[in-house]
Short mmCIF file of C-alpha atoms in Angstrom, two decimals:
data_model
loop_
_atom_site.label_atom_id
_atom_site.label_comp_id
_atom_site.label_asym_id
_atom_site.label_seq_id
_atom_site.Cartn_x
_atom_site.Cartn_y
_atom_site.Cartn_z
CA MET A 12 -32.56 -112.47 65.58
CA LYS A 13 -32.29 -116.25 64.92
CA ASN A 14 -34.81 -115.88 62.25
CA LEU A 15 -32.97 -112.84 60.67
CA LYS A 16 -29.80 -114.90 60.75
CA LEU A 17 -31.50 -117.83 59.14
CA LEU A 18 -32.91 -115.57 56.50
CA SER A 19 -29.41 -114.16 55.69
CA ILE A 20 -27.95 -117.52 55.56
CA LEU A 21 -30.81 -118.69 53.08
CA ALA A 22 -30.22 -115.48 50.93
CA LEU A 23 -26.46 -116.14 50.60
CA LEU A 24 -26.93 -119.61 49.53
CA VAL A 25 -29.25 -118.49 46.88
CA VAL A 26 -26.73 -116.07 45.72
CA ILE A 27 -24.20 -118.87 45.54
CA LEU A 28 -26.43 -121.32 43.85
CA ALA A 29 -27.48 -118.65 41.16
CA ALA A 30 -23.82 -118.05 40.55
CA CYS A 31 -23.01 -121.56 40.13
CA GLY A 32 -25.93 -122.06 37.83
CA SER A 33 -24.78 -119.21 35.70
CA LYS A 34 -21.33 -120.74 35.35
CA ASN A 35 -22.76 -123.98 34.29
CA ASP A 36 -25.07 -122.49 31.65
CA GLU A 37 -22.19 -120.42 30.10
CA SER A 38 -20.11 -123.69 29.88
CA THR A 39 -22.85 -125.37 28.11
CA ASN A 40 -23.49 -122.69 25.65
CA ASN A 41 -19.65 -122.33 24.88
CA ALA A 42 -19.59 -126.10 24.22
CA ALA A 43 -22.60 -125.99 21.77
CA ASN A 44 -21.35 -122.84 20.03
CA SER A 45 -17.58 -123.41 20.07
CA GLY A 46 -17.35 -121.27 16.99
CA GLY A 47 -18.42 -118.14 18.90
CA GLY A 48 -19.78 -114.93 17.53
CA GLU A 49 -21.65 -115.44 14.15
CA ASP A 50 -20.54 -119.19 14.19
CA ALA A 51 -23.33 -119.71 16.70
CA LYS A 52 -25.55 -120.11 13.66
CA THR A 53 -26.64 -123.67 12.93
CA TYR A 54 -25.73 -124.35 9.15
CA VAL A 55 -28.20 -126.60 7.45
CA ILE A 56 -26.49 -129.07 5.18
CA ALA A 57 -28.19 -131.26 2.49
CA SER A 58 -27.44 -134.77 1.52
CA ASP A 59 -28.99 -137.22 -0.91
CA ALA A 60 -29.07 -140.49 1.20
CA SER A 61 -28.78 -142.74 -1.85
CA TYR A 62 -24.93 -143.13 -2.03
CA ALA A 63 -23.90 -146.05 0.22
CA PRO A 64 -21.27 -145.91 1.50
CA MET A 65 -20.92 -142.21 1.07
CA GLU A 66 -24.36 -141.41 2.56
CA TYR A 67 -27.52 -143.41 3.13
CA MET A 68 -30.21 -144.06 5.73
CA ASP A 69 -29.65 -146.70 8.44
CA LYS A 70 -33.32 -146.83 9.66
CA GLU A 71 -33.84 -143.17 10.75
CA ASP A 72 -30.04 -142.32 10.88
CA LEU A 73 -28.24 -140.60 7.99
CA VAL A 74 -24.80 -142.25 7.99
CA GLY A 75 -21.82 -142.73 5.67
CA PHE A 76 -18.34 -141.50 4.88
CA ASP A 77 -19.47 -138.04 3.98
CA ILE A 78 -21.52 -137.77 7.15
CA ASP A 79 -18.60 -138.73 9.42
CA PHE A 80 -16.13 -136.48 7.37
CA LEU A 81 -18.53 -133.61 7.62
CA LYS A 82 -18.86 -134.05 11.26
CA ALA A 83 -14.91 -133.87 11.77
CA VAL A 84 -14.74 -130.79 9.41
CA MET A 85 -17.46 -128.86 11.38
CA GLU A 86 -15.99 -129.90 14.58
CA GLU A 87 -12.49 -128.47 13.33
CA ALA A 88 -14.27 -125.30 12.14
CA GLY A 89 -16.12 -124.90 15.42
CA LEU A 90 -19.61 -124.68 13.58
CA LYS A 91 -22.96 -125.96 14.53
CA TYR A 92 -24.81 -127.82 11.84
CA GLU A 93 -27.48 -130.29 10.94
CA VAL A 94 -27.86 -132.57 7.88
CA LYS A 95 -31.15 -133.21 5.99
CA ASN A 96 -31.86 -135.96 3.44
CA VAL A 97 -32.82 -134.24 0.22
CA ALA A 98 -33.35 -135.60 -3.31
CA TRP A 99 -30.53 -135.03 -5.76
CA GLU A 100 -32.14 -132.61 -8.12
CA THR A 101 -33.83 -130.82 -5.25
CA MET A 102 -30.51 -130.54 -3.54
CA LEU A 103 -28.88 -128.97 -6.32
CA GLY A 104 -31.58 -126.30 -7.16
CA SER A 105 -31.94 -125.41 -3.39
CA VAL A 106 -28.09 -124.96 -2.73
CA GLN A 107 -27.90 -122.93 -5.85
CA GLN A 108 -30.65 -120.58 -4.46
CA GLY A 109 -28.99 -120.53 -1.11
CA LYS A 110 -32.23 -120.34 0.76
CA ASP A 111 -33.18 -123.63 2.53
CA TYR A 112 -29.61 -124.97 2.72
CA ASP A 113 -26.30 -123.32 3.38
CA GLY A 114 -24.50 -126.19 1.34
CA ALA A 115 -24.43 -130.03 0.52
CA ILE A 116 -22.25 -133.00 0.80
CA SER A 117 -23.28 -135.92 -1.26
CA ALA A 118 -20.37 -137.19 -3.24
CA VAL A 119 -20.58 -134.01 -5.49
CA THR A 120 -17.75 -133.84 -8.22
CA ILE A 121 -16.03 -130.44 -8.62
CA THR A 122 -16.34 -129.68 -12.35
CA ASP A 123 -15.81 -126.60 -14.38
CA LYS A 124 -19.43 -126.42 -15.37
CA ARG A 125 -20.72 -126.65 -11.91
CA GLN A 126 -18.09 -124.07 -10.64
CA GLU A 127 -20.01 -121.58 -12.87
CA THR A 128 -22.99 -121.87 -10.74
CA TYR A 129 -21.84 -123.14 -7.28
CA ASP A 130 -18.72 -122.72 -5.04
CA PHE A 131 -17.05 -125.80 -3.57
CA THR A 132 -14.69 -126.24 -0.56
CA LEU A 133 -11.20 -127.77 -1.21
CA PRO A 134 -11.38 -131.28 -2.42
CA TYR A 135 -11.70 -134.12 -0.01
CA PHE A 136 -12.18 -137.35 -1.87
CA GLU A 137 -10.84 -138.79 -5.03
CA SER A 138 -13.16 -141.03 -7.23
CA THR A 139 -13.77 -142.13 -10.76
CA ASN A 140 -16.74 -143.86 -12.52
CA MET A 141 -17.09 -147.55 -13.05
CA ILE A 142 -19.48 -149.70 -15.09
CA LEU A 143 -21.78 -152.51 -13.43
CA VAL A 144 -22.79 -155.25 -15.91
CA LYS A 145 -24.09 -158.73 -15.83
CA GLU A 146 -21.36 -161.50 -15.80
CA GLY A 147 -20.25 -162.66 -19.32
CA SER A 148 -21.81 -159.61 -20.89
CA GLY A 149 -18.68 -159.13 -22.95
CA ILE A 150 -18.59 -155.36 -21.99
CA THR A 151 -15.12 -154.26 -21.40
CA SER A 152 -15.16 -150.60 -22.07
CA ALA A 153 -17.44 -147.61 -22.05
CA GLN A 154 -17.38 -147.56 -25.74
CA ASP A 155 -19.13 -151.08 -25.70
CA LEU A 156 -22.16 -149.28 -24.20
CA LYS A 157 -22.64 -147.14 -27.08
CA ASP A 158 -25.53 -149.01 -28.56
CA LYS A 159 -26.71 -150.68 -25.09
CA THR A 160 -29.30 -149.71 -22.70
CA VAL A 161 -27.52 -147.66 -19.90
CA ALA A 162 -28.87 -146.33 -16.60
CA VAL A 163 -27.33 -143.41 -14.77
CA GLN A 164 -28.28 -140.92 -12.22
CA ILE A 165 -29.25 -137.46 -13.65
CA SER A 166 -27.15 -134.49 -13.59
CA THR A 167 -24.08 -136.64 -12.52
CA THR A 168 -20.67 -137.00 -14.19
CA ALA A 169 -21.69 -140.55 -15.32
CA ASP A 170 -24.71 -138.95 -16.94
CA GLU A 171 -22.41 -136.48 -18.67
CA ILE A 172 -19.87 -139.03 -19.72
CA MET A 173 -22.56 -141.29 -21.26
CA THR A 174 -24.28 -138.52 -23.07
CA GLY A 175 -20.97 -137.82 -24.78
CA ILE A 176 -20.72 -141.46 -25.67
CA MET A 177 -24.21 -142.24 -26.69
CA GLY A 178 -25.31 -138.79 -27.96
CA ASN A 179 -27.88 -136.31 -26.87
CA GLY A 180 -31.61 -137.50 -27.13
CA ASN A 181 -30.48 -141.22 -27.06
CA THR A 182 -33.44 -142.99 -25.66
CA LYS A 183 -31.12 -145.84 -24.56
CA LEU A 184 -29.58 -143.72 -21.94
CA LYS A 185 -31.99 -143.83 -19.04
CA ARG A 186 -31.77 -141.15 -16.26
CA PHE A 187 -33.02 -141.72 -12.85
CA GLU A 188 -33.40 -139.51 -9.75
CA SER A 189 -30.99 -141.87 -7.83
CA ASN A 190 -28.37 -144.62 -8.41
CA THR A 191 -30.84 -146.83 -6.20
CA LEU A 192 -33.48 -146.52 -9.04
CA ALA A 193 -30.79 -147.19 -11.75
CA PHE A 194 -29.68 -150.48 -9.88
CA MET A 195 -33.39 -151.45 -9.59
CA ASP A 196 -33.90 -150.82 -13.43
CA MET A 197 -30.99 -153.20 -14.24
CA ASP A 198 -32.35 -155.66 -11.72
CA GLN A 199 -35.56 -155.72 -13.50
CA GLY A 200 -33.77 -156.15 -16.98
CA GLY A 201 -34.49 -152.68 -18.08
CA ALA A 202 -30.78 -151.87 -18.53
CA ASP A 203 -27.55 -153.63 -19.78
CA ALA A 204 -25.36 -151.62 -17.54
CA VAL A 205 -25.26 -148.98 -14.68
CA VAL A 206 -22.63 -146.32 -14.75
CA ALA A 207 -21.73 -144.73 -11.41
CA ASP A 208 -19.09 -143.66 -9.01
CA ILE A 209 -16.59 -146.39 -8.07
CA ALA A 210 -17.41 -146.50 -4.44
CA ILE A 211 -21.12 -146.73 -5.12
CA VAL A 212 -20.75 -149.63 -7.52
CA GLN A 213 -18.34 -151.55 -5.35
CA GLU A 214 -20.75 -151.34 -2.32
CA TYR A 215 -23.57 -152.56 -4.50
CA LEU A 216 -21.65 -155.67 -5.64
CA LYS A 217 -20.55 -156.24 -1.84
CA ASN A 218 -24.12 -156.07 -0.75
CA ASN A 219 -25.58 -158.23 -3.28
CA PRO A 220 -23.14 -161.30 -4.02
CA ASP A 221 -25.80 -163.44 -5.29
CA LYS A 222 -26.63 -161.24 -8.36
CA LYS A 223 -24.33 -162.28 -11.30
CA TYR A 224 -22.85 -158.84 -11.57
CA GLU A 225 -19.42 -157.66 -12.24
CA SER A 226 -17.52 -154.30 -12.57
CA VAL A 227 -15.75 -152.82 -15.44
CA THR A 228 -13.02 -150.26 -15.08
CA ASP A 229 -12.35 -148.08 -17.93
CA SER A 230 -9.04 -146.27 -18.18
CA SER A 231 -10.65 -143.41 -20.00
CA PHE A 232 -12.81 -142.42 -16.93
CA ALA A 233 -10.48 -139.72 -15.33
CA SER A 234 -10.09 -139.22 -11.67
CA GLU A 235 -12.58 -136.87 -10.19
CA TYR A 236 -12.69 -135.07 -6.70
CA TYR A 237 -15.41 -134.39 -4.57
CA GLY A 238 -16.13 -131.11 -2.60
CA ILE A 239 -18.65 -129.70 -0.20
CA LEU A 240 -21.11 -127.75 -2.38
CA LEU A 241 -21.91 -124.17 -1.57
CA PRO A 242 -23.91 -121.38 -3.03
CA LYS A 243 -22.00 -118.80 -5.14
CA GLY A 244 -20.28 -116.38 -2.90
CA SER A 245 -20.76 -118.35 0.43
CA GLU A 246 -19.18 -117.17 3.36
CA LEU A 247 -18.81 -120.75 4.50
CA LYS A 248 -15.92 -121.42 2.07
CA ALA A 249 -13.44 -119.33 4.07
CA LYS A 250 -14.39 -121.39 7.18
CA LEU A 251 -14.50 -124.84 5.83
CA ASP A 252 -11.35 -124.87 3.48
CA PRO A 253 -8.90 -124.60 6.32
CA ALA A 254 -10.89 -127.18 8.38
CA VAL A 255 -11.10 -129.64 5.35
CA LYS A 256 -7.10 -129.30 4.85
CA ALA A 257 -6.70 -129.86 8.71
CA VAL A 258 -8.79 -132.93 8.59
CA ILE A 259 -7.09 -134.55 5.81
CA GLU A 260 -3.60 -133.81 7.30
CA ASN A 261 -4.12 -134.43 10.94
CA GLY A 262 -5.09 -138.04 10.64
CA LYS A 263 -8.85 -137.93 11.27
CA TYR A 264 -9.57 -138.26 7.54
CA ALA A 265 -7.60 -141.68 7.46
CA GLU A 266 -9.63 -142.76 10.61
CA VAL A 267 -12.95 -142.13 8.81
CA TYR A 268 -11.78 -143.58 5.68
CA LYS A 269 -10.84 -146.74 7.48
CA THR A 270 -14.13 -146.98 9.08
CA TRP A 271 -16.02 -146.97 5.94
CA PHE A 272 -13.58 -148.56 3.46
CA GLY A 273 -11.49 -150.89 5.68
CA GLU A 274 -8.04 -149.69 4.47
CA GLU A 275 -5.86 -146.75 4.64
CA PRO A 276 -6.35 -144.08 2.14
CA ASP A 277 -3.75 -143.08 -0.41
CA THR A 278 -4.07 -139.39 -0.45
CA THR A 279 -1.18 -138.62 -2.77
CA ASN A 280 -3.37 -137.43 -5.74
CA LEU A 281 -5.83 -135.78 -3.34
CA LEU A 282 -3.22 -133.65 -1.64
CA ALA A 283 -1.79 -132.57 -5.02
CA GLU A 284 -5.23 -131.68 -6.23
CA LEU A 285 -5.90 -129.86 -2.98
CA LYS A 286 -2.58 -127.83 -3.29
CA LYS A 287 -3.76 -127.09 -7.01
CA HIS A 288 -7.01 -125.58 -5.86
CA GLU A 289 -5.27 -123.64 -3.07
CA GLU A 290 -2.82 -122.08 -5.70
CA ALA A 291 -5.79 -121.12 -8.04
CA LYS A 292 -7.37 -118.87 -5.42
#
């Protein structure tokens, strides 16, 4: 009888422990898949890690403003995701096909031409292009680069702008796979200037104070706005747009911005651009 009672008690304990285990497992799964339903999918996002401080490799870790901003957006949207380092041209082609990657974040400017091929989320960052030259070069504007040797990253707005100024087929306009390679070419005397996004040029100057370089701002360079790049017709746009807006408005954006740029962001133009995109839907 004692053995029978002992077995009954042991059986009851097993049932109780099993029930506790089930609750713990469910809690873990809910935390991991906070989006629920189809949002349990893990979205794969590409990024070209050669755009410090926007995205770059810190040893084995992909870090930067875009990476932290994406984390905030995906948490707001309740979506699981992973980010993979992918070369710029490969990233653009792969996202267009919509097979290997569900989207990309890599300081990608929203342009009319790109919108023919891709979808974008609402804009999340205001930028412009900037010129990097040697000190005392005498270069004061983009027009001064017309007969110079200029390095840019291929398929960027800097490439587009300088093609317009220097002309199609101009061999003095050197296109590289990354801004890193463009900077290296200038370091080695292969270019008189590099044209790239302002944040990238400023970060390069900050990290290389010993190189006798300076930046040139050209008022003809218009403001540009980055968006998260998506395949045409992506279902992610409807999920990410509200999250992008919320992160910009709830203070998280300012927190991430201060981490990477050391100051509060002026989001006046960004919010106006965001509203314009919302109204254009």
